Coordinates of C-alpha atoms and ligand atoms in Angstrom, one line a residue:
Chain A
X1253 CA -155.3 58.5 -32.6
X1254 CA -152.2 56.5 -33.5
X1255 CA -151.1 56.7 -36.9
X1256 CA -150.7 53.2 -38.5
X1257 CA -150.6 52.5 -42.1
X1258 CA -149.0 50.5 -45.2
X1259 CA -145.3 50.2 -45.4
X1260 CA -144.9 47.6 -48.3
X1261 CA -146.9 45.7 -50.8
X1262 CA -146.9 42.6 -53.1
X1263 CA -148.6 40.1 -54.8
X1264 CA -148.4 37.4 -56.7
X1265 CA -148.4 36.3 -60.4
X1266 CA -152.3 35.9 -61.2
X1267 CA -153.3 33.3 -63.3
X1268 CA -156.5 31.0 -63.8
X1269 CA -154.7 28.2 -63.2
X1270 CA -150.9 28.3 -61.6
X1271 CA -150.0 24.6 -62.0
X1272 CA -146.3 24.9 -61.6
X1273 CA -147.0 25.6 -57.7
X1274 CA -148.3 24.5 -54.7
X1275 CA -150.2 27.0 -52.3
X1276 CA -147.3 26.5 -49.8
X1277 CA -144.6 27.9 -52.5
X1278 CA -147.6 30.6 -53.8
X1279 CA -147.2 32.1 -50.4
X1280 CA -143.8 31.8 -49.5
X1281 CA -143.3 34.2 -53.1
X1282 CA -145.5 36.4 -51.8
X1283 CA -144.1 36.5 -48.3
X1284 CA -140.4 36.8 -49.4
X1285 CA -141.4 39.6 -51.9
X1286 CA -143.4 41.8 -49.6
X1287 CA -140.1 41.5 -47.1
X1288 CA -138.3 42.6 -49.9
X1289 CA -140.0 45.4 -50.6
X1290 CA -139.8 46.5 -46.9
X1291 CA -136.1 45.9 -47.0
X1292 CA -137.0 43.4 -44.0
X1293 CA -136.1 40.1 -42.2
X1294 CA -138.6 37.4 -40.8
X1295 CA -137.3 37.7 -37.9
X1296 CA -138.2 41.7 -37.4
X1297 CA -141.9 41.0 -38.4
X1298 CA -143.6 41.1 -34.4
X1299 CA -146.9 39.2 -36.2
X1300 CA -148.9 37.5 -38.7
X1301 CA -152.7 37.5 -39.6
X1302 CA -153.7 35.8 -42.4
X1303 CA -156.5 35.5 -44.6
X1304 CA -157.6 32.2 -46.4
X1305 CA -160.8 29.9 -46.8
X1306 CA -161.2 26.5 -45.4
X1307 CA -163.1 25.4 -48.1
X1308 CA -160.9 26.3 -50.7
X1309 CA -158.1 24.9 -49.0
X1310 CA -160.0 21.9 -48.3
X1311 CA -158.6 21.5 -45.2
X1312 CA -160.4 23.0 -42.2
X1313 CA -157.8 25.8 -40.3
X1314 CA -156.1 25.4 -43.3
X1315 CA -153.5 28.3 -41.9
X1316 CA -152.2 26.0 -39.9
X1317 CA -151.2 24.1 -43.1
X1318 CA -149.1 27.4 -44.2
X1319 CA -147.4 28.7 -41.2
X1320 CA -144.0 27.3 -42.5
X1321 CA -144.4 29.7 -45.6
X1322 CA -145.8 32.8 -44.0
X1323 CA -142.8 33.4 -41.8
X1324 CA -145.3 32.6 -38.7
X1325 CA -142.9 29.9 -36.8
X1326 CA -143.1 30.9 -33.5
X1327 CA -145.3 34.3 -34.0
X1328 CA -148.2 35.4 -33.0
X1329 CA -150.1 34.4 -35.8
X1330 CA -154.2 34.6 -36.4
X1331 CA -157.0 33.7 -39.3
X1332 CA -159.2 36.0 -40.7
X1333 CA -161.6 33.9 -42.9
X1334 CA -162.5 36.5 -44.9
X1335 CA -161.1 38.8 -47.9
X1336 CA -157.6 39.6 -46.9
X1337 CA -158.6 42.8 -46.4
X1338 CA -159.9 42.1 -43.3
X1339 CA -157.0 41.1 -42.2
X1340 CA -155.7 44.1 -42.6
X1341 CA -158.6 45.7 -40.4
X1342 CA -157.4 43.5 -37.8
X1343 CA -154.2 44.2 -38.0
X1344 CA -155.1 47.6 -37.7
X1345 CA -156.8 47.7 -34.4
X1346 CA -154.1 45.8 -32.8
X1347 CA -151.3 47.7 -34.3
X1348 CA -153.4 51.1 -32.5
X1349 CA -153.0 49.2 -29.1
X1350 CA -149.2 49.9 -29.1
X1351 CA -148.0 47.1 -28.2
X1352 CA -147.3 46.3 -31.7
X1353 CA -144.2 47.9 -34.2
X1354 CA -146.0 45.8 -37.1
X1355 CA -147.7 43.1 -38.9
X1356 CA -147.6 41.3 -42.0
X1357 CA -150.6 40.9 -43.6
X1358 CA -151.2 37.8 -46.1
X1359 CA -153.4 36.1 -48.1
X1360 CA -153.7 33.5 -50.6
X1361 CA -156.5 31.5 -52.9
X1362 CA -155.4 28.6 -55.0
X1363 CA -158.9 28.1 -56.3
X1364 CA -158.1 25.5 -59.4
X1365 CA -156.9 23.1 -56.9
X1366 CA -161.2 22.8 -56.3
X1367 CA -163.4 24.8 -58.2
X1368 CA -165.5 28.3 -57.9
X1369 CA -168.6 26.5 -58.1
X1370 CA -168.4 23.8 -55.3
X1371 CA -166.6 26.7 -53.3
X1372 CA -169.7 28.7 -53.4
X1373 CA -172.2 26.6 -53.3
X1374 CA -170.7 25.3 -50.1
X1375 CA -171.1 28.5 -48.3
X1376 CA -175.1 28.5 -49.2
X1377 CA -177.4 26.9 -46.3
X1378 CA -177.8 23.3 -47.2
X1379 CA -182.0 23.1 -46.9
X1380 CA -182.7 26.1 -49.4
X1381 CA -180.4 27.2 -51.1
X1382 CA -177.3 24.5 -51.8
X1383 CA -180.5 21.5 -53.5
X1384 CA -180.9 24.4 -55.8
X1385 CA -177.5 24.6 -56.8
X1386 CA -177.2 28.0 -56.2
X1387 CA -173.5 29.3 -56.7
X1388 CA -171.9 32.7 -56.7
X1389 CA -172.4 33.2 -60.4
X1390 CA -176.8 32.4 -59.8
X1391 CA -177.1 34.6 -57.2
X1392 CA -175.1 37.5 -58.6
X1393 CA -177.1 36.9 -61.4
X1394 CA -180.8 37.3 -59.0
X1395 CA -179.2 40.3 -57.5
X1396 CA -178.3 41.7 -61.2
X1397 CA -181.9 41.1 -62.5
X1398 CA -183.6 42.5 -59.4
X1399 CA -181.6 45.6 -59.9
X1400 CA -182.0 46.0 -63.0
X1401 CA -185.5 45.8 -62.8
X1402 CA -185.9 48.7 -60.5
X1403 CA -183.7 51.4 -61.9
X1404 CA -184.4 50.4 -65.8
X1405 CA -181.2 49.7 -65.7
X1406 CA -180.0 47.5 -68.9
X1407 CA -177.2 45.0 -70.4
X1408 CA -175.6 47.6 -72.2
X1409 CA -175.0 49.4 -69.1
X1410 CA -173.4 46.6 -67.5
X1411 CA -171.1 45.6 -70.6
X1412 CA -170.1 49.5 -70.4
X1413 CA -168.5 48.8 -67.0
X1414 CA -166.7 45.7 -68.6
X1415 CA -165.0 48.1 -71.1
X1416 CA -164.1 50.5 -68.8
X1417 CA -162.1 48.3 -66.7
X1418 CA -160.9 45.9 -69.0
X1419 CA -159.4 49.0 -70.9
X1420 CA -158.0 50.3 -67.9
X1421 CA -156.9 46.8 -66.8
X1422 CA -154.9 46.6 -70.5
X1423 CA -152.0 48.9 -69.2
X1424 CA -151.3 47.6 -66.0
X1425 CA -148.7 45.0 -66.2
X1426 CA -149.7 43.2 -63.2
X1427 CA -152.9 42.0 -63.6
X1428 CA -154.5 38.7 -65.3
X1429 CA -156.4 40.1 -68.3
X1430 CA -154.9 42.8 -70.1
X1431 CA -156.8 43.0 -73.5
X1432 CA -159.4 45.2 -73.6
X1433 CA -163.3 44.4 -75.3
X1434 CA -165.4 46.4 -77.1
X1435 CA -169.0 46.5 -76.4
X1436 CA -170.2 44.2 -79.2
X1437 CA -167.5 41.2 -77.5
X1438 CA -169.3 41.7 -74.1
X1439 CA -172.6 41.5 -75.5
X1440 CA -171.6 38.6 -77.7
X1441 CA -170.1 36.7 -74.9
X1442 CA -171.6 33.8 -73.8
X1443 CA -174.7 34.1 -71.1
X1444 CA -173.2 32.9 -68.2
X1445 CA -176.4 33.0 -65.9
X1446 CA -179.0 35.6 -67.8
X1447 CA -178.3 38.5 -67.2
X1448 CA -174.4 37.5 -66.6
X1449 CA -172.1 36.9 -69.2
X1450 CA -169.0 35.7 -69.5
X1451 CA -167.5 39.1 -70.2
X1452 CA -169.6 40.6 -67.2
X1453 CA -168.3 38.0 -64.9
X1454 CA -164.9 38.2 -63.4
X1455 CA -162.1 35.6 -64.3
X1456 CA -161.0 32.9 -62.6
X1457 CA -158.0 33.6 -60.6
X1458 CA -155.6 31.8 -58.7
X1459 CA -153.3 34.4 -56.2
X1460 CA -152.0 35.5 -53.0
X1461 CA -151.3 39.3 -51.8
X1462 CA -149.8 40.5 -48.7
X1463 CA -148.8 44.1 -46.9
X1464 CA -146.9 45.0 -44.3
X1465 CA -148.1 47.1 -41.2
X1466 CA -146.4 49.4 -39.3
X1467 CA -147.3 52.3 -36.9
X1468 CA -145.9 55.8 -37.9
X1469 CA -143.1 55.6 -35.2
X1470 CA -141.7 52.6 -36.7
X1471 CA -142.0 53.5 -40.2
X1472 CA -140.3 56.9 -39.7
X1473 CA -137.4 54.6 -37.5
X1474 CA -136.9 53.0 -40.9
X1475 CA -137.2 56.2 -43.2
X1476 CA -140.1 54.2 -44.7
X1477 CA -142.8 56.3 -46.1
X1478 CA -146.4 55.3 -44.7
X1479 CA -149.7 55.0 -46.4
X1480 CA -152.0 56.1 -43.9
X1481 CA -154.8 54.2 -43.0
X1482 CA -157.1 56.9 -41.9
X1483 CA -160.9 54.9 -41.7
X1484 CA -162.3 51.5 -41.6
X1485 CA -165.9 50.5 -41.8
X1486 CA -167.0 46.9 -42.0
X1487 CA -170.6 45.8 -41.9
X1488 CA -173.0 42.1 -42.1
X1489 CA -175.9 42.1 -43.6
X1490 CA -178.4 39.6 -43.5
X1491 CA -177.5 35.7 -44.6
X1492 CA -180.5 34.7 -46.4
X1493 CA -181.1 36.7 -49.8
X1494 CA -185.0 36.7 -49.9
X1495 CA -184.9 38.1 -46.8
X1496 CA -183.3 41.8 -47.8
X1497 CA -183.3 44.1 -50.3
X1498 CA -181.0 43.5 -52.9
X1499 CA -181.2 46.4 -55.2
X1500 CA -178.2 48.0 -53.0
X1501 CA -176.2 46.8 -50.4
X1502 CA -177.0 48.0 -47.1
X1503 CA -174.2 47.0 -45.5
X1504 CA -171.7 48.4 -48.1
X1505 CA -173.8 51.5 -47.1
X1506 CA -173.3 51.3 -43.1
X1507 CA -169.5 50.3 -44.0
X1508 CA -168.6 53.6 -45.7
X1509 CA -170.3 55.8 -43.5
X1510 CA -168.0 54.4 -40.5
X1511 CA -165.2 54.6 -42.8
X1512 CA -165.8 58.0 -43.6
X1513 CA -166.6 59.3 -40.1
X1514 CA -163.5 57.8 -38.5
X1515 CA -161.4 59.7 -42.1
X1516 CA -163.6 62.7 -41.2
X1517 CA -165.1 62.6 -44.8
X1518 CA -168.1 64.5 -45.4
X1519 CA -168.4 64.7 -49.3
X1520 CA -166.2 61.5 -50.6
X1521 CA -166.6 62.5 -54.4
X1522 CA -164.8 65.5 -53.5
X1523 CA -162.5 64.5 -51.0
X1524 CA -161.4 61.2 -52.1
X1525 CA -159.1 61.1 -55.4
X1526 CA -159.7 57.6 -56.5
X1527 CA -161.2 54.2 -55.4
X1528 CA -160.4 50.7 -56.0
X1529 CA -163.3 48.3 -55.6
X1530 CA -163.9 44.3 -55.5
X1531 CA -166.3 44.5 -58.7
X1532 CA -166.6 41.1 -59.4
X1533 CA -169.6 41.3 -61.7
X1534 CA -169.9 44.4 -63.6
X1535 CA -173.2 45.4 -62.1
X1536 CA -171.5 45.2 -58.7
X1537 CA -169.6 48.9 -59.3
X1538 CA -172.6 50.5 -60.2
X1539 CA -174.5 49.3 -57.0
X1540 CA -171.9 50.1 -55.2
X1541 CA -171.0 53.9 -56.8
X1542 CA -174.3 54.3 -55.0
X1543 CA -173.9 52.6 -51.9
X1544 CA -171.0 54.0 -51.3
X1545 CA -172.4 57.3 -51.9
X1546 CA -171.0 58.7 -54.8
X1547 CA -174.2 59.3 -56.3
X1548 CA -178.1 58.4 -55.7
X1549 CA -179.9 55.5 -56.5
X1550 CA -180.2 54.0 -60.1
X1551 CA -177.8 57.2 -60.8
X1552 CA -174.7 55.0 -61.0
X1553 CA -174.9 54.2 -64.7
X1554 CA -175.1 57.8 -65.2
X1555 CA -172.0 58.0 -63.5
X1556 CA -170.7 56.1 -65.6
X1557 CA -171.6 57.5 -68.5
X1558 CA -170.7 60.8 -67.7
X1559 CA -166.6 59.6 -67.8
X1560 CA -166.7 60.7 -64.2
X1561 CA -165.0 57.3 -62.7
X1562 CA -162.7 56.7 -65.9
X1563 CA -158.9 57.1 -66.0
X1564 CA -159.5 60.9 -66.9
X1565 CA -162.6 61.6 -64.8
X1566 CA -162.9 63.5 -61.5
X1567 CA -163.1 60.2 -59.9
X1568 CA -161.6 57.4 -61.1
X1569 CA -162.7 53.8 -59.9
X1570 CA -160.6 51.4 -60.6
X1571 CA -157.9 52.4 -62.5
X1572 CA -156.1 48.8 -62.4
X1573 CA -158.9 47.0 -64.0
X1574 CA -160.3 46.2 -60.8
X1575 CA -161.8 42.5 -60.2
X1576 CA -163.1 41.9 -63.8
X1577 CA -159.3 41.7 -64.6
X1578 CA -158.5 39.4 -62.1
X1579 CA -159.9 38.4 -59.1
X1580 CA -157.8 36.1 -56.8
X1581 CA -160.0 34.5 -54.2
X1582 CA -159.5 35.4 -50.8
X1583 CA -157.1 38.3 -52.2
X1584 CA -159.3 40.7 -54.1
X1585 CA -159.9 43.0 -51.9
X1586 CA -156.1 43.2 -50.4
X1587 CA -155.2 43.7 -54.0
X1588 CA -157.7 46.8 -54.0
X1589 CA -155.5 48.2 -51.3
X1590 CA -152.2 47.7 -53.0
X1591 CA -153.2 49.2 -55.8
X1592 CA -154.5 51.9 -54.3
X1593 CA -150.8 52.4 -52.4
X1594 CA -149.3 52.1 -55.6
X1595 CA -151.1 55.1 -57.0
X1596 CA -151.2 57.2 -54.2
X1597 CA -147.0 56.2 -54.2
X1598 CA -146.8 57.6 -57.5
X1599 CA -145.4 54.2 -58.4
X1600 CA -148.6 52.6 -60.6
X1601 CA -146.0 52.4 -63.9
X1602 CA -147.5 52.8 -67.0
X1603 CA -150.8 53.0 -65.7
X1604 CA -150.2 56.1 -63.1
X1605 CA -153.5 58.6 -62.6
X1606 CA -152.5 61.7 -64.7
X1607 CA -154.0 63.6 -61.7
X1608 CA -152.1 63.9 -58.4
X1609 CA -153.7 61.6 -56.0
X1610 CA -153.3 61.9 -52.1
X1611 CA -156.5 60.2 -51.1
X1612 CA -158.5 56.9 -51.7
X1613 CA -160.7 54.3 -50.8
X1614 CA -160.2 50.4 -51.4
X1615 CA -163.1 48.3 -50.6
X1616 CA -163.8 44.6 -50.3
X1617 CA -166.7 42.4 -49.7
X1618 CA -167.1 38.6 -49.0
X1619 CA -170.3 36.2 -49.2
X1620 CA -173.1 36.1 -51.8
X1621 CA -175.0 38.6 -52.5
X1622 CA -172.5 41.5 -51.6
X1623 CA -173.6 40.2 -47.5
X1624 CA -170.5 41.8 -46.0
X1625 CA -168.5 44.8 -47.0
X1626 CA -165.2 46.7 -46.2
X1627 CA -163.8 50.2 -46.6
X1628 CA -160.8 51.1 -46.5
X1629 CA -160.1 55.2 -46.5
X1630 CA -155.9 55.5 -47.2
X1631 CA -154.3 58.7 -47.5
X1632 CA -150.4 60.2 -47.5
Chain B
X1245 CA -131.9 21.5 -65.2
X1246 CA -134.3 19.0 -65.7
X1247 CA -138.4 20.0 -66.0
X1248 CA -140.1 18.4 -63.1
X1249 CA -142.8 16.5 -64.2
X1250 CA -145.8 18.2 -61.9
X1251 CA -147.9 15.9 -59.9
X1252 CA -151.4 16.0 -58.9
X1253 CA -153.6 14.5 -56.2
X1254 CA -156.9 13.8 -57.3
X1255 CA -159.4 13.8 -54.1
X1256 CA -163.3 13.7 -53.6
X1257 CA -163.8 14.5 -50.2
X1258 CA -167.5 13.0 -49.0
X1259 CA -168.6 15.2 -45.9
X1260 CA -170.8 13.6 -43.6
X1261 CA -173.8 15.3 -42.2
X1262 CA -176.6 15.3 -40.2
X1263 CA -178.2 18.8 -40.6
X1264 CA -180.6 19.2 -37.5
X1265 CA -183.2 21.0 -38.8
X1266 CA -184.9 22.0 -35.5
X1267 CA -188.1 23.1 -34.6
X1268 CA -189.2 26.1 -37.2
X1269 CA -187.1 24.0 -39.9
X1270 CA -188.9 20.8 -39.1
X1271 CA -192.0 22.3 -39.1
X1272 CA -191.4 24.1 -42.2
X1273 CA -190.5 20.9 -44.1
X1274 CA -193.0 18.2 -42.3
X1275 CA -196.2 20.4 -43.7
X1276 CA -194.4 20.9 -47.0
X1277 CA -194.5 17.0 -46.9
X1278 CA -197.6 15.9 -45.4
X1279 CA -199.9 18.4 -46.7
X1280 CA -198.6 20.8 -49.4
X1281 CA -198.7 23.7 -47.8
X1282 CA -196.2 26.9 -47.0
X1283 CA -195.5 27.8 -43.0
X1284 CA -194.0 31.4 -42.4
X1285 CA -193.7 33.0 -39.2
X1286 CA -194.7 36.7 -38.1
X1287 CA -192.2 39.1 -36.2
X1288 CA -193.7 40.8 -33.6
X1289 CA -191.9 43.6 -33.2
X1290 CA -191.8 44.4 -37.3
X1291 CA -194.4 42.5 -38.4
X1292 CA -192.6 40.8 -41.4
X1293 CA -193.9 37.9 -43.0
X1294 CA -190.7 35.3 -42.8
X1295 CA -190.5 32.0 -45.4
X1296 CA -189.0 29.9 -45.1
X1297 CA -189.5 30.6 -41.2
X1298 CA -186.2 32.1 -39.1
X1299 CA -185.7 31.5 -36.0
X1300 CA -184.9 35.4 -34.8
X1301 CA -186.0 38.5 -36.8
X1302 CA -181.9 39.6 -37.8
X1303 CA -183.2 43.4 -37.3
X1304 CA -185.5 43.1 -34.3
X1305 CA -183.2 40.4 -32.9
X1306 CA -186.9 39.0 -32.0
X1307 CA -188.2 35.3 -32.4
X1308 CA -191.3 35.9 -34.8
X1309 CA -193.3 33.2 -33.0
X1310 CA -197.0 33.1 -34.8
X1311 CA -196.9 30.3 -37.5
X1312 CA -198.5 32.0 -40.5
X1313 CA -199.9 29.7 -43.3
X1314 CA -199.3 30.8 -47.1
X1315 CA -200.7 29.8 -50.3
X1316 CA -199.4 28.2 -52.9
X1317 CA -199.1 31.0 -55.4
X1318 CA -196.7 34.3 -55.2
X1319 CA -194.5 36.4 -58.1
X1320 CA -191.5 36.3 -59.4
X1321 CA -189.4 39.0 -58.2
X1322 CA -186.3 37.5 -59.9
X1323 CA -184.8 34.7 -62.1
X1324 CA -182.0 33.9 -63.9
X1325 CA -181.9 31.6 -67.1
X1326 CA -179.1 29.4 -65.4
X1327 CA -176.2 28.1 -68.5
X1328 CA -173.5 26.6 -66.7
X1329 CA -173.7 22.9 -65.4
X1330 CA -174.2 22.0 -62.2
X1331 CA -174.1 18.3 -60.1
X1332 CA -177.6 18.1 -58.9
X1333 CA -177.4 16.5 -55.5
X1334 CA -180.7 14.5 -55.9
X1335 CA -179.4 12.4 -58.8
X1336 CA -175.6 13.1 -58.8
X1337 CA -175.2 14.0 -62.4
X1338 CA -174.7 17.6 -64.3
X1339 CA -178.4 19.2 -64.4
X1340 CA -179.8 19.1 -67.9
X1341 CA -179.3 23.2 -69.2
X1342 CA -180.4 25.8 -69.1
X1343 CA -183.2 25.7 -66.1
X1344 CA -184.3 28.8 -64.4
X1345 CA -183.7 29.8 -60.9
X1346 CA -186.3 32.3 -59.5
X1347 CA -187.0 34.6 -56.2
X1348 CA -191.0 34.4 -55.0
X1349 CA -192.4 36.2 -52.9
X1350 CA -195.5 34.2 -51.7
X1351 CA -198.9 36.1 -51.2
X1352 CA -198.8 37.0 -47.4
X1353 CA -195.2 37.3 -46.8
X1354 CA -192.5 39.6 -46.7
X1355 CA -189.3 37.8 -47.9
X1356 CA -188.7 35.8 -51.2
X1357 CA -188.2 31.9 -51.8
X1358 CA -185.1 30.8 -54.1
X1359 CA -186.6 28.3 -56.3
X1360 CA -186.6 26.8 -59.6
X1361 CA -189.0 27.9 -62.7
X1362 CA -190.8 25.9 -65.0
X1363 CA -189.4 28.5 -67.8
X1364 CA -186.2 28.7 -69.6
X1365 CA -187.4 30.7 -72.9
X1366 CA -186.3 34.5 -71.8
X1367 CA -189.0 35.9 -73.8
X1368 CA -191.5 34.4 -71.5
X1369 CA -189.8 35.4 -68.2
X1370 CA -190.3 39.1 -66.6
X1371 CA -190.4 40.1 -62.8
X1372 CA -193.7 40.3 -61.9
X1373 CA -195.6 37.3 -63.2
X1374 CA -198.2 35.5 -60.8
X1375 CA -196.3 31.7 -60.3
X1376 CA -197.6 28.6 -58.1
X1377 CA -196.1 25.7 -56.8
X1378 CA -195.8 22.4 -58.3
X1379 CA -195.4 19.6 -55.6
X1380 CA -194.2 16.1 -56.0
X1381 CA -196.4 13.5 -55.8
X1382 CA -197.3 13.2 -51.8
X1383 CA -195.8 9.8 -51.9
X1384 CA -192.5 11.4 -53.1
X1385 CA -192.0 13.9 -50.4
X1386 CA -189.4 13.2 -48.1
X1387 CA -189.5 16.7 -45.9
X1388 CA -187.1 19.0 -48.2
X1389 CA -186.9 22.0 -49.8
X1390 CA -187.0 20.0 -53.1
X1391 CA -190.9 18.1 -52.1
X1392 CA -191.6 21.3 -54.5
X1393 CA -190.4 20.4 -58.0
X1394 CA -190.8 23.8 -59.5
X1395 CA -192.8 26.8 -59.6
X1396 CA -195.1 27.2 -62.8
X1397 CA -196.0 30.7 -64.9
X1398 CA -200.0 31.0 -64.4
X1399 CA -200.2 34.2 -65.7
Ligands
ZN1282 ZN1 -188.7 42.1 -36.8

């Protein structure tokens, strides 16, 4: 198969709310930088796909609102409306066609221009689920319980993930939060939405990230080195919650094991360095250690535990913080895969893996309830 | 330079709908209205149990076409002890807090209801308690989700 991959990365500032700009001049920075970083024009960039939410935006195809900003006058230019790394799936498959040198990749979430909770609840069905009021925050917090219930699994395992990554988050100098919490400050914070608190929940964040494509011809053209993408999975699971069984993800299942068969991956643990995942509630990694199978059923706290997916451990899971630290809507994901370049580029300063790392996976999901996920399998 | 003073624009958008609820929807609601009572439908290639009623089984890709009637009473499967506010579309203002969202799974079916919980002391919430309906009074009802006010603990 053609090789395609990552030849540059960037993203923006993240902040809860970025009040000096509009979403038009958040993108443009990130556009400019991630040309930068490729040591490339507008003009040599042969497409755009894009990655944004109408409801956010408030604007319905609210890319058309931003194709100014994203270099896309007179491209080829497409909407994913999804995590940006979907975008990059797309970009993918058409950059294997060959008829493609590369794409740029970019997404952006300026969520305090509305707010997380109208966001949400306007993505639940409107006869029963949005006259409850059910927002992302309530039905993370269902999905949290009804784990919990079934593996025994407690608070003090969640906050545990919360101190992980917020310790791992306090030495990397690009993310939002960057002090770390004991256990005593997570299980003191405020209950969000029982058993959610506010330490367990991730920040609000507003951000945009973007990557450049390119297939191995080009990037060896340009003497630029590639990150390989060498999987994809990507997987739906059923819409309405009562309806499935949310102790694990299913589909964050089914989209590893296609991710891992196209990689040719048989024991990820031990074939995979790292991993960078869209945790945006603690609970989240540890369903998805399992679903993404690292370990068994109810065994991720053990995991855990066992220092195997800290900075030190065999296995690292988000080494940047991950979500928890900040979590730009629309973005988190795409971050997940520029974090993971930066570390398998040996460029993650001040908080590069003391192991050497050649292989990873970045994952991102979208919709409540963890409905759809995405993995990523990169590799040099 | 001078600082730019930054500008905002402030901006409620009203969106105007007319959900059609069509024929398992309608049917769903119009009994919850006129006589109480809980419609599911059967798949009948998986025989799962479906409330509120779909109109294709997502894993058989089948149309579960026999109506099944439910009680009134299930168990809570899950809740959450809700503490954040929230503008409750039936009156337009926050919702008192906390209040309790729940998942029930209603004796004789398969898939759980999102609903609230007459509860919000954590001590008296657990998964597994026996809960039943409380309807608005039938004058009330207007053929929504919300002709049930709440579900109550009976354990
Ligand atoms: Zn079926």
């Amino acid at each position: 198969m053609k090789e395609v991959g990552i030849i540059a990365w960037a993203h923006s500032e993240f902040s809860p709310r970025n009040e000096g700009m509009s979403r038009n001049e958040l993108l443009y920075q990130v556009t400019k930088k991630v040309l930068e970083e490729a040591g490339m024009e507008i003009g040599q960039i042969d497409m755009v796909i894009s990655a944004s939410c109408d409801t956010v935006d408030g604007t319905s195809i609210s890319n058309a609102y931003v194709v100014d900003e994203m270099g896309a006058y007179m491209k080829e230019e497409s909407k994913v409306e999804e995590d940006g790394a979907y975008a990059l799936a797309y970009a993918y498959y058409r950059l294997l066609t060959g008829q493609y040198n590369n794409c740029l990749v970019v997404s952006h979430g300026k969520i305090s221009d509305s707010a997380p909770a109208f966001y949400t609840n306007m993505s639940c069905d409107p006869f029963l689920l949005r006259p409850l009021g059910l927002t992302g925050e309530s039905a993370a917090a269902l999905q949290a319980r009804v784990y919990a219930h079934r593996f025994g699994a407690t608070e003090e395992d969640f906050a545990a993930v919360a101190v992980k990554n917020r310790r791992l988050g306090s030495i990397n100098p690009h993310t939002q939060l960057k002090s770390p919490v004991t256990l005593e400050e997570v299980l003191a914070s405020p209950v969000v939405a029982s058993p959610l608190r506010e330490l367990t929940t991730a920040p609000v964040t507003d951000g945009a990230a973007a990557v450049i494509m390119a297939t191995g011809e080009y990037a060896r053209e340009r003497g630029k080195d590639l990150v390989r993408v060498e999987g994809i999975g990507f997987s739906q699971d059923l819409y309405y919650p009562g309806n499935k069984d949310l102790s694990t993800s299913a589909s964050a299942k089914a989209a590893a094991a296609m991710a891992y068969r196209e990689a040719q991956v048989k024991d990820p643990l031990r074939e995979l360095d790292f991993a960078e995942i869209t945790e945006q509630h603690a609970f989240y990694e540890l369903l998805l250690y399992e679903a993404l199978g690292w370990c068994g059923p109810g065994e991720g706290r053990r995991l855990l535990a066992e220092g195997v997916t800290d900075r030190e451990g065999e296995f690292p899971v988000n080494p940047s913080g991950g979500a928890l630290c900040a979590n730009p809507v629309m973005s988190a994901g795409l971050v997940r895969v520029v974090e993971c370049c930066r570390q398998l580029t040996g460029t993650a300063e001040g908080y590069q893996l003391p192991k050497p790392v050649r292989r990873a996976l970045a994952h991102a999901c979208s919709g409540l309830f963890l409905q759809s996920n995405l993995a990523i399998i990169l590799g040099i | 330079m001078k600082k730019t003073e930054l500008l905002f624009l402030k901006e409620d958008v009203d969106i105007p709908y007319n959900w059609a609820a069509g024929r398992y929807g309608s049917l769903f609601l119009t009994r919850l209205r006129d006589e109480g009572k809980f419609i599911g439908n059967r798949c009948p290639s998986c025989g799962k149990v479906y409330l509120p009623p779909r109109v294709v089984c997502g894993p058989c890709f089948t149309p579960p076409e026999e109506i099944v009637e439910l009680g009134d009473t299930g168990t809570l499967v899950s809740y959450s002890v809700v503490n954040y506010p929230f503008i409750d579309p039936e009156t337009g203002s926050r919702r008192p807090i906390p209040y309790t969202l729940g998942y029930i799974r209603l004796d004789g079916c398969d898939t759980y209801l999102s609903h609230f919980v007459d509860e919000t002391d954590p001590a008296k919430l657990t998964p597994g308690l026996r809960v039943k309906a409380v309807f608005r009074p039938r004058e009330e009802r207007t053929g929504r989700l919300q002709d049930v006010l709440h579900f109550k603990i009976v354990d």
